[in-house]
Short mmCIF file of C-alpha atoms in Angstrom, two decimals:
data_model
loop_
_atom_site.label_atom_id
_atom_site.label_comp_id
_atom_site.label_asym_id
_atom_site.label_seq_id
_atom_site.Cartn_x
_atom_site.Cartn_y
_atom_site.Cartn_z
CA MET A 1 32.81 17.48 -14.66
CA SER A 2 33.75 13.62 -12.09
CA ASP A 3 30.39 12.81 -9.93
CA LYS A 4 32.52 14.09 -6.63
CA PRO A 5 31.75 17.74 -6.66
CA LEU A 6 28.33 16.90 -7.69
CA ILE A 7 27.47 14.62 -4.87
CA HIS A 8 29.24 17.22 -2.47
CA GLN A 9 27.07 20.21 -3.85
CA ILE A 10 24.08 17.87 -2.44
CA LYS A 11 25.20 17.17 0.80
CA ASP A 12 25.66 20.42 1.34
CA LEU A 13 22.51 21.27 -0.39
CA MET A 14 20.89 19.01 2.24
CA ASN A 15 22.37 20.24 5.41
CA LYS A 16 21.13 24.16 3.76
CA ASN A 17 17.42 22.28 3.65
CA ARG A 18 17.59 21.37 7.77
CA ASN A 19 19.10 24.65 8.84
CA ALA A 20 15.86 26.16 6.92
CA GLU A 21 14.25 23.43 8.19
CA LEU A 22 14.33 24.46 11.51
CA ILE A 23 13.93 27.63 10.85
CA LYS A 24 11.35 27.32 9.43
CA ASP A 25 11.53 29.44 5.51
CA GLU A 26 9.83 27.47 3.66
CA ASN A 27 11.46 29.57 0.39
CA ILE A 28 14.95 28.33 0.60
CA GLN A 29 14.52 24.86 1.26
CA LYS A 30 12.41 24.05 -1.80
CA GLN A 31 15.15 25.97 -3.83
CA CYS A 32 17.93 24.09 -2.40
CA LEU A 33 15.62 20.75 -3.08
CA GLU A 34 14.87 21.99 -6.36
CA GLN A 35 18.07 21.84 -6.69
CA VAL A 36 19.32 19.09 -5.84
CA LEU A 37 17.09 17.65 -8.64
CA ILE A 38 18.88 19.35 -11.19
CA ILE A 39 22.25 18.26 -9.92
CA TYR A 40 21.57 14.58 -9.67
CA ASP A 41 20.97 14.81 -13.40
CA LYS A 42 24.06 14.87 -14.14
CA LEU A 43 25.69 12.27 -12.27
CA SER A 44 26.71 9.25 -13.96
CA ASN A 45 24.51 5.93 -12.59
CA ASN A 46 27.05 4.65 -10.14
CA GLY A 47 26.89 8.72 -8.30
CA GLN A 48 22.98 8.50 -8.47
CA LYS A 49 23.41 5.17 -6.38
CA ARG A 50 25.27 6.56 -4.27
CA VAL A 51 23.10 10.09 -3.03
CA LYS A 52 19.88 7.74 -3.86
CA ASN A 53 18.36 8.50 -0.20
CA GLU A 54 19.27 11.50 -1.20
CA LEU A 55 15.85 11.93 -3.83
CA TYR A 56 13.86 9.70 -2.23
CA VAL A 57 14.00 12.50 1.05
CA ALA A 58 13.81 15.28 -2.10
CA HIS A 59 11.34 14.48 -3.43
CA ARG A 60 9.56 13.22 -0.25
CA ASN A 61 10.14 16.23 1.19
CA LEU A 62 9.40 19.28 -1.65
CA GLY A 63 5.87 16.93 -2.10
CA SER A 64 5.26 17.62 1.62
CA LEU A 65 5.92 21.52 0.93
CA TYR A 66 3.47 22.56 -2.07
CA ILE A 67 0.83 20.45 -0.79
CA ASN A 68 -0.65 22.74 0.66
CA GLU A 69 -0.90 25.12 -2.56
CA GLU A 70 0.04 23.72 -5.72
CA PHE A 71 -1.54 20.31 -5.33
CA GLU A 72 0.10 18.50 -8.96
CA LYS A 73 3.12 19.25 -8.02
CA ALA A 74 2.92 18.18 -5.11
CA LEU A 75 0.85 14.50 -5.88
CA HIS A 76 4.04 14.62 -9.18
CA HIS A 77 6.80 14.80 -5.94
CA LEU A 78 5.53 12.35 -3.61
CA GLU A 79 4.41 9.89 -6.27
CA LEU A 80 8.09 9.54 -8.13
CA ALA A 81 9.62 9.03 -4.14
CA LYS A 82 7.44 6.97 -3.56
CA SER A 83 8.42 4.70 -6.84
CA LEU A 84 12.01 4.97 -5.35
CA SER A 85 14.32 2.45 -3.83
CA SER A 86 14.29 4.33 -0.78
CA TYR A 87 10.68 4.33 0.07
CA LYS A 88 10.68 0.00 0.70
CA ASN A 89 13.46 1.40 4.24
CA GLU A 90 10.96 3.67 5.00
CA ASN A 91 9.44 2.61 8.90
CA PHE A 92 5.77 2.33 7.96
CA PHE A 93 4.72 5.31 10.36
CA ASN A 94 6.19 6.98 7.29
CA LYS A 95 4.76 4.86 4.28
CA CYS A 96 1.59 5.26 6.21
CA ASN A 97 1.75 9.25 6.33
CA LEU A 98 3.09 9.02 2.82
CA ASN A 99 -0.16 8.08 1.22
CA ARG A 100 -1.84 9.24 3.31
CA LEU A 101 -0.94 12.64 1.91
CA ILE A 102 -0.47 10.72 -1.44
CA SER A 103 -4.67 9.96 -1.18
CA HIS A 104 -5.29 13.67 0.21
CA LEU A 105 -4.10 15.08 -2.68
CA LYS A 106 -6.21 12.99 -5.15
CA MET A 107 -9.32 14.13 -3.38
CA LYS A 108 -8.30 18.02 -3.39
CA ILE A 109 -7.42 17.57 -7.41
CA GLY A 110 -10.05 14.72 -7.47
CA LEU A 111 -13.08 17.72 -6.31
CA LYS A 112 -10.89 20.76 -8.32
CA GLU A 113 -10.73 18.61 -12.42
CA ASP A 114 -14.92 16.90 -11.10
CA SER A 115 -12.08 13.41 -11.42
CA LYS A 116 -14.55 10.07 -11.14
CA ASP A 117 -10.92 8.67 -11.52
CA GLN A 118 -9.25 11.01 -9.20
CA LEU A 119 -11.22 10.30 -6.88
CA ALA A 120 -11.44 7.13 -6.35
CA GLU A 121 -8.25 6.47 -6.56
CA SER A 122 -8.32 8.75 -3.29
CA ARG A 123 -10.96 6.25 -1.49
CA ASN A 124 -8.54 3.17 -2.76
CA ILE A 125 -4.92 4.41 -0.47
CA ASN A 126 -7.81 5.43 1.97
CA ASN A 127 -9.71 2.76 2.68
CA LEU A 128 -6.25 0.68 3.02
CA LEU A 129 -5.56 3.10 5.36
CA LEU A 130 -8.22 2.13 6.81
CA SER A 131 -7.82 -0.99 7.56
CA LYS A 132 -3.86 -0.32 9.04
CA LEU A 133 -5.59 1.71 11.24
CA ASP A 134 -5.63 -0.69 14.49
CA LYS A 135 -1.50 -0.03 13.57
CA ILE A 136 -1.14 3.30 13.27
CA SER A 137 -0.52 4.46 17.23
CA LEU A 138 0.10 8.34 15.83
CA ASP A 139 -3.00 9.52 17.58
CA GLN A 140 -2.73 12.22 14.51
CA LEU A 141 -2.66 10.71 11.83
CA LYS A 142 -5.27 8.06 12.86
CA ASN A 143 -7.08 11.77 13.46
CA GLU A 144 -6.00 12.12 9.41
CA ILE A 145 -7.44 9.25 7.78
CA MET A 146 -10.68 9.18 9.60
CA SER A 147 -10.61 13.17 8.32
CA ASP A 148 -10.61 12.23 4.63
CA LYS A 149 -12.70 9.90 5.03
CA LEU A 150 -15.65 11.71 6.10
CA ILE A 151 -14.61 14.52 3.25
CA LEU A 152 -14.58 11.11 0.32
CA ASP A 153 -18.05 10.13 1.63
CA ALA A 154 -19.44 14.13 1.24
CA ILE A 155 -17.97 14.66 -1.52
CA GLU A 156 -20.44 11.17 -2.70
CA LYS A 157 -23.23 12.82 -1.13
CA GLY A 158 -22.40 16.42 -3.58
CA ASP A 159 -22.75 17.88 0.54
CA ILE A 160 -20.41 20.15 -0.57
CA LYS A 161 -19.79 24.03 0.13
CA THR A 162 -17.72 27.61 -0.61
CA ILE A 163 -18.06 30.32 1.51
CA ILE A 164 -17.14 33.59 1.20
CA GLU A 165 -17.00 36.55 3.13
CA PHE A 166 -16.74 40.32 2.69
CA GLU A 167 -17.82 43.48 3.49
CA LEU A 168 -19.21 45.59 1.31
CA PRO A 169 -19.14 50.17 1.46
CA ILE A 170 -23.02 50.33 0.93
CA PRO A 171 -26.24 48.83 4.02
CA LEU A 172 -28.55 46.36 2.97
CA PHE A 173 -30.03 46.54 5.54
CA ILE A 174 -33.01 43.13 5.42
CA LYS A 175 -32.29 41.62 8.82
CA ASP A 176 -29.34 40.84 10.41
CA LYS A 177 -27.99 37.63 9.50
CA TYR A 178 -31.42 36.45 8.57
CA PRO A 179 -29.84 33.88 5.99
CA ILE A 180 -31.81 34.15 2.47
CA GLU A 181 -31.64 30.80 0.07
CA PHE A 182 -31.50 31.48 -3.75
CA GLU A 183 -30.16 29.12 -6.83
CA ILE A 184 -29.20 30.17 -10.82
CA ASN A 185 -28.45 28.12 -12.64
CA GLY A 186 -29.38 25.20 -10.36
CA ILE A 187 -26.80 26.31 -8.33
CA LYS A 188 -27.71 27.06 -4.00
CA TYR A 189 -27.10 30.22 -2.62
CA THR A 190 -27.29 31.54 0.92
CA LEU A 191 -26.77 34.99 1.83
CA GLU A 192 -26.15 36.46 5.59
CA VAL A 193 -26.12 39.43 6.06
CA GLU A 194 -24.56 42.25 9.09
CA ILE A 195 -24.82 45.62 9.25
CA VAL A 196 -21.59 47.38 10.78
CA GLU A 197 -21.57 51.00 12.18
CA ASN A 198 -18.39 53.08 9.94
CA PRO A 199 -16.23 54.33 13.11
CA LEU A 200 -15.58 57.07 12.14
CA PHE A 201 -19.24 58.48 11.65
CA VAL A 202 -19.98 60.93 14.53
CA LYS A 203 -23.47 58.19 15.75
CA CYS A 204 -26.70 59.47 17.63
CA PRO A 205 -27.81 57.17 20.94
CA ASN A 206 -30.37 55.08 18.94
CA PHE A 207 -29.34 53.67 15.42
CA THR A 208 -27.82 55.51 13.55
CA GLU A 209 -27.85 55.90 9.83
CA ILE A 210 -27.96 58.01 6.76
CA MET A 211 -30.59 58.33 4.13
CA GLU A 212 -29.63 56.97 0.84
CA ASP A 213 -25.56 56.28 2.03
CA LYS A 214 -24.80 55.39 -1.52
CA TYR A 215 -21.35 55.05 0.06
CA GLY A 216 -21.86 53.02 3.44
CA LEU A 217 -20.26 56.40 5.11
CA ALA A 218 -22.91 56.00 8.79
CA ASN A 219 -23.21 51.96 7.22
CA ARG A 220 -21.55 48.79 5.47
CA SER A 221 -23.28 45.80 5.02
CA LYS A 222 -20.58 42.13 6.30
CA ILE A 223 -21.45 39.45 3.71
CA LYS A 224 -21.26 35.85 4.46
CA LEU A 225 -22.14 34.28 1.33
CA THR A 226 -21.71 29.93 0.89
CA ILE A 227 -21.58 28.68 -2.83
CA PHE A 228 -22.79 25.09 -2.05
CA ARG A 229 -20.49 24.17 -4.62
CA TYR A 230 -17.06 23.45 -5.26
CA ILE A 231 -14.80 26.61 -6.22
CA ASP A 232 -11.09 26.63 -6.88
CA PRO A 233 -9.52 29.51 -4.22
CA ASN A 234 -6.73 29.63 -7.25
CA LYS A 235 -8.37 29.66 -10.28
CA ARG A 236 -8.11 33.03 -12.04
CA ILE A 237 -9.96 33.90 -15.15
CA LYS A 238 -9.29 36.50 -18.04
CA ILE A 239 -11.19 39.95 -17.86
CA SER A 240 -12.14 42.25 -20.37
CA THR A 241 -11.77 46.19 -19.36
CA PHE A 242 -9.40 48.98 -20.21
CA SER A 243 -7.17 48.53 -17.30
CA GLU A 244 -3.63 47.16 -16.54
CA LYS A 245 -6.04 44.55 -14.55
CA GLU A 246 -6.47 41.68 -16.58
CA CYS A 247 -7.56 38.80 -14.54
CA ILE A 248 -9.45 38.31 -11.68
CA LEU A 249 -10.01 34.67 -8.89
CA TYR A 250 -12.89 33.27 -9.83
CA ILE A 251 -13.99 32.90 -6.42
CA LEU A 252 -14.31 36.46 -6.30
CA SER A 253 -16.45 37.12 -9.82
CA GLU A 254 -18.49 33.96 -8.51
CA ALA A 255 -19.56 35.96 -5.54
CA ILE A 256 -20.00 39.51 -7.16
CA ASN A 257 -22.08 37.80 -9.06
CA ALA A 258 -24.73 36.04 -6.80
CA ILE A 259 -24.79 39.32 -5.15
CA ASN A 260 -25.69 41.60 -7.58
CA TYR A 261 -28.37 39.50 -8.32
CA PHE A 262 -29.15 39.60 -5.26
CA ILE A 263 -29.00 42.87 -5.31
CA GLU A 264 -30.40 44.04 -8.71
CA ARG A 265 -33.93 42.63 -6.69
CA TYR A 266 -33.73 44.07 -3.54
CA ARG A 267 -33.59 47.08 -5.02
CA ILE A 268 -36.94 46.54 -7.01
CA ILE A 269 -38.85 45.10 -3.69
CA SER A 270 -36.68 47.62 -1.41
CA GLY A 271 -37.31 51.37 -3.24
CA ASN A 272 -33.37 51.87 -2.39
CA TYR A 273 -32.51 52.82 -6.20
CA TRP A 274 -29.37 54.01 -5.31
CA VAL A 275 -28.30 51.21 -4.66
CA GLU A 276 -25.11 50.45 -6.20
CA THR A 277 -24.23 47.02 -7.85
CA VAL A 278 -20.75 45.53 -6.49
CA PHE A 279 -17.14 45.15 -8.98
CA TYR A 280 -13.65 43.63 -7.85
CA ASN A 281 -12.54 47.05 -6.21
CA MET A 282 -15.39 47.40 -4.04
CA ILE A 283 -14.08 44.27 -2.45
CA SER A 284 -10.93 44.45 -0.12
CA GLU A 285 -10.25 41.53 1.08
CA PHE A 286 -12.39 38.94 1.20
CA SER A 287 -11.77 34.79 3.15
CA SER A 288 -13.21 31.41 2.20
CA THR A 289 -13.52 28.32 3.14
CA ILE A 290 -14.27 25.62 1.52
CA MET A 291 -15.70 22.94 3.41
CA ALA A 292 -17.44 18.85 2.75
CA GLY A 293 -19.40 18.03 5.07
CA ASP A 294 -18.48 19.33 7.97
CA HIS A 295 -14.48 19.23 7.57
CA ILE A 296 -12.53 22.46 6.71
CA ILE A 297 -10.62 20.70 3.64
CA ARG A 298 -9.45 24.39 2.34
CA ASN A 299 -8.99 27.91 4.39
CA ILE A 300 -7.97 31.39 3.29
CA PRO A 301 -8.67 33.64 5.77
CA ILE A 302 -7.04 36.46 4.42
CA ASN A 303 -6.92 37.20 0.53
CA MET A 304 -6.65 40.83 -1.89
CA ASP A 305 -7.71 40.38 -5.28
CA GLN A 306 -6.27 44.00 -6.06
CA LEU A 307 -4.30 46.01 -8.12
CA ILE A 308 -1.70 47.46 -5.75
CA ARG A 309 1.04 49.75 -7.58
CA CYS A 310 4.33 51.03 -5.47
CA SER A 311 5.70 53.80 -6.92
CA PRO A 312 7.90 57.00 -5.87
CA ASN A 313 5.36 60.03 -6.69
CA PRO A 314 1.39 60.18 -6.59
CA PRO A 315 1.01 59.77 -10.03
CA TRP A 316 0.51 63.58 -10.12
CA LEU A 317 -1.26 65.15 -13.90
CA SER A 318 1.60 66.11 -16.51
CA ASP A 319 3.18 69.61 -17.42
CA LEU A 320 0.93 69.32 -20.48
CA ASN A 321 -2.15 67.71 -18.48
CA ILE A 322 -2.20 70.74 -17.14
CA ASP A 323 -2.03 72.88 -19.61
CA ASN A 324 -5.27 71.03 -21.10
CA LEU A 325 -6.86 71.25 -17.93
CA ASP A 326 -6.62 74.71 -18.31
CA LYS A 327 -8.19 74.94 -21.46
CA TYR A 328 -11.33 71.95 -20.78
CA LEU A 329 -11.52 74.22 -17.24
CA ARG A 330 -12.33 77.22 -19.74
CA LYS A 331 -15.26 76.00 -22.41
CA GLU A 332 -18.71 76.05 -20.99
CA GLU A 333 -19.78 72.71 -22.53
CA ILE A 334 -18.02 69.35 -22.87
CA ILE A 335 -18.38 67.68 -26.17
CA LEU A 336 -20.27 63.98 -25.43
CA TRP A 337 -18.88 61.53 -27.07
CA GLU A 338 -15.77 62.26 -25.31
CA ILE A 339 -17.83 62.05 -21.69
CA LEU A 340 -20.06 59.04 -22.94
CA LEU A 341 -16.96 57.64 -23.88
CA LEU A 342 -15.53 57.24 -20.66
CA ASP A 343 -18.76 57.24 -19.23
CA ALA A 344 -18.86 53.26 -21.29
CA GLU A 345 -15.46 52.20 -19.72
CA ASP A 346 -16.86 53.91 -15.92
CA PHE A 347 -19.50 50.49 -17.16
CA LEU A 348 -17.51 47.46 -18.41
CA LEU A 349 -14.83 48.21 -15.66
CA ARG A 350 -18.05 47.88 -13.22
CA ARG A 351 -19.63 45.24 -15.14
CA ASN A 352 -21.80 46.91 -15.83
CA TYR A 353 -22.78 46.17 -19.86
CA ARG A 354 -25.96 47.61 -20.87
CA GLU A 355 -25.31 50.64 -19.51
CA ALA A 356 -21.50 50.37 -21.52
CA ILE A 357 -23.62 49.67 -24.88
CA TYR A 358 -26.33 51.59 -24.21
CA ALA A 359 -23.09 54.80 -23.66
CA ILE A 360 -20.76 53.69 -26.58
CA ASN A 361 -23.71 52.94 -28.79
CA GLY A 362 -24.57 57.74 -27.83
CA CYS A 363 -21.40 58.33 -28.10
CA PHE A 364 -21.14 57.15 -31.78
CA GLU A 365 -23.78 59.05 -33.11
CA ASN A 366 -22.68 61.65 -31.64
CA PHE A 367 -19.25 61.27 -33.45
CA LEU A 368 -19.99 60.09 -36.01
CA MET A 369 -22.58 63.85 -36.12
CA ILE A 370 -19.69 65.64 -35.84
CA LYS A 371 -17.57 64.37 -38.19
CA ALA A 372 -20.33 63.88 -40.60
CA ARG A 373 -20.55 67.96 -40.62
CA GLU A 374 -17.48 68.11 -40.64
CA LYS A 375 -16.17 65.85 -44.17
CA LEU A 376 -19.44 66.92 -46.19
CA LYS A 377 -18.69 70.39 -45.45
CA LYS A 378 -15.66 70.30 -47.19
CA SER A 379 -17.73 70.56 -50.85
CA TRP A 380 -21.89 71.73 -48.98
CA ASP A 381 -22.85 74.63 -47.25
CA ASP A 382 -24.25 74.50 -44.14
CA LYS A 383 -27.78 74.25 -44.77
CA GLU A 384 -26.91 71.45 -47.42
CA VAL A 385 -25.17 69.33 -45.12
CA GLU A 386 -28.50 69.75 -42.12
CA ASP A 387 -30.55 69.56 -45.50
CA TYR A 388 -29.42 65.90 -46.23
CA LEU A 389 -28.33 64.95 -41.83
CA ASN A 390 -31.54 65.55 -40.99
CA GLY A 391 -33.10 63.49 -44.49
CA SER A 392 -35.22 66.90 -45.85
CA PRO A 393 -36.48 65.40 -50.00
CA VAL A 394 -32.82 67.81 -52.38
CA TYR A 395 -33.73 66.03 -55.54
CA GLU A 396 -29.93 64.72 -56.40
CA ASN A 397 -30.30 63.07 -53.19
CA PHE A 398 -32.53 61.24 -54.37
CA LYS A 399 -32.83 57.32 -55.22
CA LEU A 400 -35.04 58.06 -57.64
CA LYS A 401 -34.70 61.26 -59.58
CA LYS A 402 -33.72 59.07 -63.39
CA TYR A 403 -37.39 58.46 -62.95
CA LEU A 404 -38.66 61.45 -61.87
CA SER A 405 -37.85 65.79 -63.55
CA GLU A 406 -37.45 67.99 -60.70
CA ASP A 407 -39.37 69.74 -61.08
CA LEU A 408 -42.48 66.56 -59.96
CA PHE A 409 -39.98 66.35 -57.34
CA ASN A 410 -40.46 69.60 -55.96
CA GLN A 411 -43.71 69.36 -56.55
CA ALA A 412 -44.83 65.66 -55.08
CA VAL A 413 -42.29 67.19 -52.12
CA SER A 414 -45.14 70.29 -51.37
CA ASN A 415 -47.97 67.80 -52.13
CA LYS A 416 -46.23 65.77 -49.59
CA ASP A 417 -46.03 62.98 -51.51
CA ILE A 418 -42.45 62.34 -50.76
CA PHE A 419 -41.48 62.38 -46.82
CA PRO A 420 -38.28 63.58 -45.43
CA TYR A 421 -35.44 60.68 -45.46
CA VAL A 422 -32.32 61.29 -42.67
CA PRO A 423 -29.51 58.85 -44.14
CA SER A 424 -28.51 55.85 -42.67
CA THR A 425 -25.29 55.24 -41.37
CA PHE A 426 -24.09 53.33 -43.25
CA GLN A 427 -25.28 56.31 -46.03
CA ILE A 428 -23.59 58.80 -43.87
CA LEU A 429 -20.51 56.50 -44.52
CA LYS A 430 -20.46 56.11 -47.79
CA LYS A 431 -21.28 59.56 -48.39
CA CYS A 432 -18.79 61.37 -46.79
CA ASN A 433 -16.45 59.11 -48.12
CA GLU A 434 -17.23 59.38 -51.80
CA ILE A 435 -16.29 63.54 -49.89
CA ASP A 436 -13.60 62.93 -48.13
CA PRO A 437 -11.89 59.00 -48.23
CA SER A 438 -10.81 57.65 -44.78
CA LYS A 439 -7.72 56.25 -43.75
CA VAL A 440 -9.13 52.60 -44.88
CA GLU A 441 -11.73 51.29 -46.84
CA ILE A 442 -15.68 51.69 -46.32
CA LYS A 443 -16.07 47.65 -46.10
CA GLU A 444 -13.62 48.51 -42.35
CA LEU A 445 -15.58 50.96 -41.28
CA ASN A 446 -18.96 49.13 -41.40
CA ARG A 447 -17.17 46.31 -39.73
CA LEU A 448 -16.11 48.98 -36.85
CA VAL A 449 -20.19 50.38 -37.13
CA SER A 450 -21.77 46.88 -37.01
CA LYS A 451 -20.02 45.90 -33.84
CA ILE A 452 -20.73 49.05 -32.09
CA ARG A 453 -24.29 48.26 -32.57
CA LYS A 454 -24.25 44.73 -32.64
CA LYS A 455 -27.41 43.18 -30.64
CA ARG A 456 -27.80 47.59 -29.08
CA ASN A 457 -31.74 47.73 -30.11
CA ASP A 458 -32.03 43.90 -28.17
CA ILE A 459 -30.12 45.55 -25.59
CA MET A 460 -31.62 48.48 -25.14
CA HIS A 461 -35.28 47.41 -25.58
CA GLY A 462 -34.75 44.97 -22.39
CA VAL A 463 -34.49 41.27 -24.96
CA GLU A 464 -32.47 38.75 -23.17
CA ILE A 465 -29.59 37.97 -24.82
CA ALA A 466 -27.98 34.91 -24.81
CA GLU A 467 -23.89 36.12 -25.97
CA ASP A 468 -21.57 36.81 -23.88
CA LEU A 469 -22.40 41.33 -22.79
CA GLU A 470 -19.12 41.78 -21.05
CA LYS A 471 -17.15 40.99 -24.50
CA LEU A 472 -20.47 42.82 -26.49
CA ALA A 473 -19.23 46.02 -24.72
CA PHE A 474 -15.86 45.69 -24.75
CA GLU A 475 -15.79 44.90 -27.97
CA ALA A 476 -18.36 47.53 -28.18
CA ILE A 477 -16.01 50.30 -26.98
CA LYS A 478 -13.05 49.63 -28.55
CA SER A 479 -13.72 49.37 -31.75
CA PHE A 480 -15.63 52.47 -31.48
CA LYS A 481 -11.65 53.94 -30.50
CA GLU A 482 -10.45 52.31 -34.01
CA PHE A 483 -12.89 53.92 -35.35
CA THR A 484 -12.48 57.48 -34.22
CA GLU A 485 -8.66 56.61 -35.17
CA VAL A 486 -9.46 56.60 -39.26
CA PHE A 487 -12.52 57.88 -40.40
#
């Protein structure tokens, strides 16, 4: 294909870009300029020389378009623009503006990645611009260069803070907007709480509250949390739940961890046992501001991190589920392990990891006893099964029976020289597998049980655990589900 039609396409795209710029349609601008770069690569060397200015404008403008969200991509385009011959023909003001953008981006990337090299490069460019400040006539550009200097000064002093504001559906009565300071792992936090009345609640002439207002029916809390370090507002981290949501914004996760640290201690001091710790679905939206000294680096006035589904109809129960619900409603009692499994998954969703581990281990014990009885009854009568599970001394199950006759064994039991011995979980699994083999080898069953019970005793006895409790709880629940399918 000859260069002529390709060059015509580039010219046409640049015109579309200018029209999109007039109506402030950044998406169309990005599409046009990215397409220019693709077509440019298809040109011959001579063809590329004919549109070298269009290439420069495409990179320069893309850098400006990506500057607020995709720092690395913006910097890539601006540095490419600066390396092109067309940059040399730019006027003094445009060169200063482009270099100021590069300096600003290197500052943001340096802060985001904790890169001293990027911050040093930002400082060098900023110093160069400061040396030319008296030649710059535009006040806005002057102010931006000076602002970058002050931000870099604040970064060097460690004067960085991330401010997150949101509402919680629980009232935390402290003092109105009274700053509470605390530290977690060497990081300083400041918390301010403002009580907000629910507009739907019927009020008395004076302050009105519902006692034990667990769900904020009368009053809510407006939270302002200041974290004295930089947090990337776009960074996402994986979470372990059995919902469809797999990631959460790191800035929200850090805010939740801090507010829960506070709530756990607030409950003890206030005696408000009904106050719940927070998880992400309790926060409908939040704002975040990152500051260096008194200067705002980044401000996101509204942010949401909810998993939202749109569908033509509500998620009604299927006919099959309605039938099953009718059957369950006829049952006066529900199998305990089914309730505890749901509790464990709910605790995990709400980030209450210890409670999730308690619940799933209670769930496992209940399930095991039910299924073990079913398996053992395939070879034993009811009394034999109960004697075995309750640890009643039975000669057939006695480990040392080859050294002791049955008569002497019975005499020892009567004399209480041999005590009841409840079999361990692994012994029960082995015995069940002998009578009614599982779908997997006993080694695999034992592995799943070990994952379910990992650190269980330490957690139940209040021992501080260095391991990731979220991972322990998730793996325990996941392993239990696998266990129910193969045992």
